């Protein structure tokens, strides 16, 4: 009986601590800013799946905050941040690849023009 009371007391203490978790407002704001960065980097075009996942997780985090489920809200906001960072990196990678391809095409054009010139 004593052990049962001890276990029940510990469970109640843990539950009370779980409610003491502050709302993750800073994490939500950070994730929101990173989503905007990803959008500005072209994620709508180059990484829409990851961008949408980030948006959905951020909205879910906001709902969890409203319900005062702050631990779950933090977890979702952190996942939204990771998804948005991935979307941004994939977008920047693709933008860089596109730029490299454009420069390579220009180089190829210049080479053809130089090779086509008559020698004097």
Short mmCIF file of C-alpha atoms in Angstrom, two decimals:
data_model
loop_
_atom_site.label_atom_id
_atom_site.label_comp_id
_atom_site.label_asym_id
_atom_site.label_seq_id
_atom_site.Cartn_x
_atom_site.Cartn_y
_atom_site.Cartn_z
CA UNK A 1 0.00 0.00 0.00
CA UNK A 2 2.86 2.36 0.82
CA UNK A 3 4.47 1.74 -2.56
CA UNK A 4 1.19 2.41 -4.32
CA UNK A 5 0.86 5.77 -2.58
CA UNK A 6 4.48 6.59 -3.44
CA UNK A 7 3.94 5.74 -7.13
CA UNK A 8 0.67 7.67 -7.24
CA UNK A 9 2.33 10.67 -5.60
CA UNK A 10 5.20 10.58 -8.07
CA UNK A 11 2.78 10.39 -10.99
CA UNK A 12 0.86 13.39 -9.68
CA UNK A 13 4.08 15.32 -9.22
CA UNK A 14 5.15 14.57 -12.79
CA UNK A 15 1.74 15.59 -14.09
CA UNK A 16 1.99 18.87 -12.19
CA UNK A 17 5.44 19.50 -13.67
CA UNK A 18 4.13 18.82 -17.16
CA UNK A 19 1.60 21.62 -16.72
CA UNK A 20 4.38 23.99 -15.65
CA UNK A 21 5.94 23.93 -19.12
CA UNK A 22 5.80 27.47 -20.48
CA UNK A 23 4.12 28.18 -23.79
CA UNK A 24 6.70 27.93 -26.59
CA UNK A 25 5.96 31.39 -28.01
CA UNK A 26 9.61 32.06 -28.92
CA UNK A 27 9.89 28.73 -30.74
CA UNK A 28 6.64 29.39 -32.61
CA UNK A 29 7.89 32.84 -33.64
CA UNK A 30 11.24 31.39 -34.72
CA UNK A 31 9.57 28.65 -36.74
CA UNK A 32 7.26 31.19 -38.37
CA UNK A 33 10.26 33.34 -39.38
CA UNK A 34 12.11 30.34 -40.81
CA UNK A 35 9.04 29.37 -42.82
CA UNK A 36 9.02 32.89 -44.29
CA UNK A 37 12.73 32.56 -45.08
CA UNK A 38 12.03 29.28 -46.86
CA UNK A 39 9.23 30.90 -48.87
CA UNK A 40 11.58 33.75 -49.85
CA UNK A 41 14.19 31.20 -50.91
CA UNK A 42 11.74 29.62 -53.35
CA UNK A 43 10.43 26.71 -51.28
CA UNK A 44 6.95 27.16 -52.76
CA UNK A 45 8.44 26.08 -56.08
CA UNK A 46 11.39 23.90 -55.11
CA UNK A 47 10.35 22.24 -51.85
CA UNK A 48 6.58 22.47 -51.47
CA UNK A 49 6.13 19.22 -49.55
CA UNK A 50 8.52 20.16 -46.75
CA UNK A 51 7.18 23.72 -46.69
CA UNK A 52 3.60 22.50 -46.32
CA UNK A 53 4.64 20.07 -43.60
CA UNK A 54 6.27 22.95 -41.72
CA UNK A 55 3.16 25.11 -42.07
CA UNK A 56 0.86 22.31 -40.90
CA UNK A 57 3.03 21.51 -37.89
CA UNK A 58 3.23 25.18 -36.93
CA UNK A 59 -0.55 25.51 -37.08
CA UNK A 60 -0.88 22.34 -35.00
CA UNK A 61 1.57 23.83 -32.48
CA UNK A 62 -0.56 26.94 -32.23
CA UNK A 63 -3.67 24.82 -31.60
CA UNK A 64 -1.85 22.85 -28.91
CA UNK A 65 -0.78 26.12 -27.25
CA UNK A 66 -4.41 27.27 -27.19
CA UNK A 67 -5.30 23.98 -25.49
CA UNK A 68 -2.36 24.53 -23.08
CA UNK A 69 -0.60 21.38 -24.27
CA UNK A 70 2.72 23.20 -24.20
CA UNK A 71 5.01 20.17 -24.39
CA UNK A 72 3.28 18.98 -27.56
CA UNK A 73 3.21 22.52 -28.90
CA UNK A 74 6.98 22.85 -28.42
CA UNK A 75 7.60 19.49 -30.10
CA UNK A 76 5.49 20.46 -33.11
CA UNK A 77 7.04 23.93 -33.36
CA UNK A 78 10.52 22.42 -33.30
CA UNK A 79 9.54 19.95 -36.02
CA UNK A 80 8.12 22.84 -38.05
CA UNK A 81 11.47 24.61 -37.73
CA UNK A 82 13.37 21.56 -38.97
CA UNK A 83 10.99 21.06 -41.91
CA UNK A 84 11.24 24.74 -42.85
CA UNK A 85 15.04 24.69 -42.66
CA UNK A 86 15.08 21.62 -44.91
CA UNK A 87 12.74 23.34 -47.37
CA UNK A 88 14.95 26.43 -47.39
CA UNK A 89 18.14 24.43 -47.92
CA UNK A 90 16.63 22.38 -50.73
CA UNK A 91 15.40 25.56 -52.38
CA UNK A 92 18.75 27.30 -52.09
CA UNK A 93 20.47 24.17 -53.44
CA UNK A 94 18.17 24.10 -56.46
CA UNK A 95 18.56 27.84 -57.03
CA UNK A 96 22.34 27.39 -56.96
CA UNK A 97 22.13 24.46 -59.38
CA UNK A 98 19.99 26.58 -61.72
CA UNK A 99 22.52 29.42 -61.54
CA UNK A 100 25.41 27.03 -62.26
CA UNK A 101 23.53 25.63 -65.25
CA UNK A 102 22.91 29.15 -66.58
CA UNK A 103 26.59 30.06 -66.23
CA UNK A 104 27.62 26.79 -67.88
CA UNK A 105 25.24 27.49 -70.78
CA UNK A 106 26.78 30.95 -71.19
CA UNK A 107 30.28 29.45 -71.18
CA UNK A 108 29.24 26.90 -73.79
CA UNK A 109 27.77 29.66 -75.96
CA UNK A 110 30.95 31.73 -75.69
CA UNK A 111 33.07 28.69 -76.60
CA UNK A 112 30.95 28.03 -79.69
CA UNK A 113 31.20 31.65 -80.72
CA UNK A 114 34.98 31.66 -80.24
CA UNK A 115 35.35 28.42 -82.21
CA UNK A 116 33.12 29.75 -85.00
CA UNK A 117 35.19 32.91 -85.57
CA UNK A 118 37.36 32.85 -88.61
CA UNK A 119 41.05 32.88 -87.89
CA UNK A 120 43.05 35.73 -89.32
#
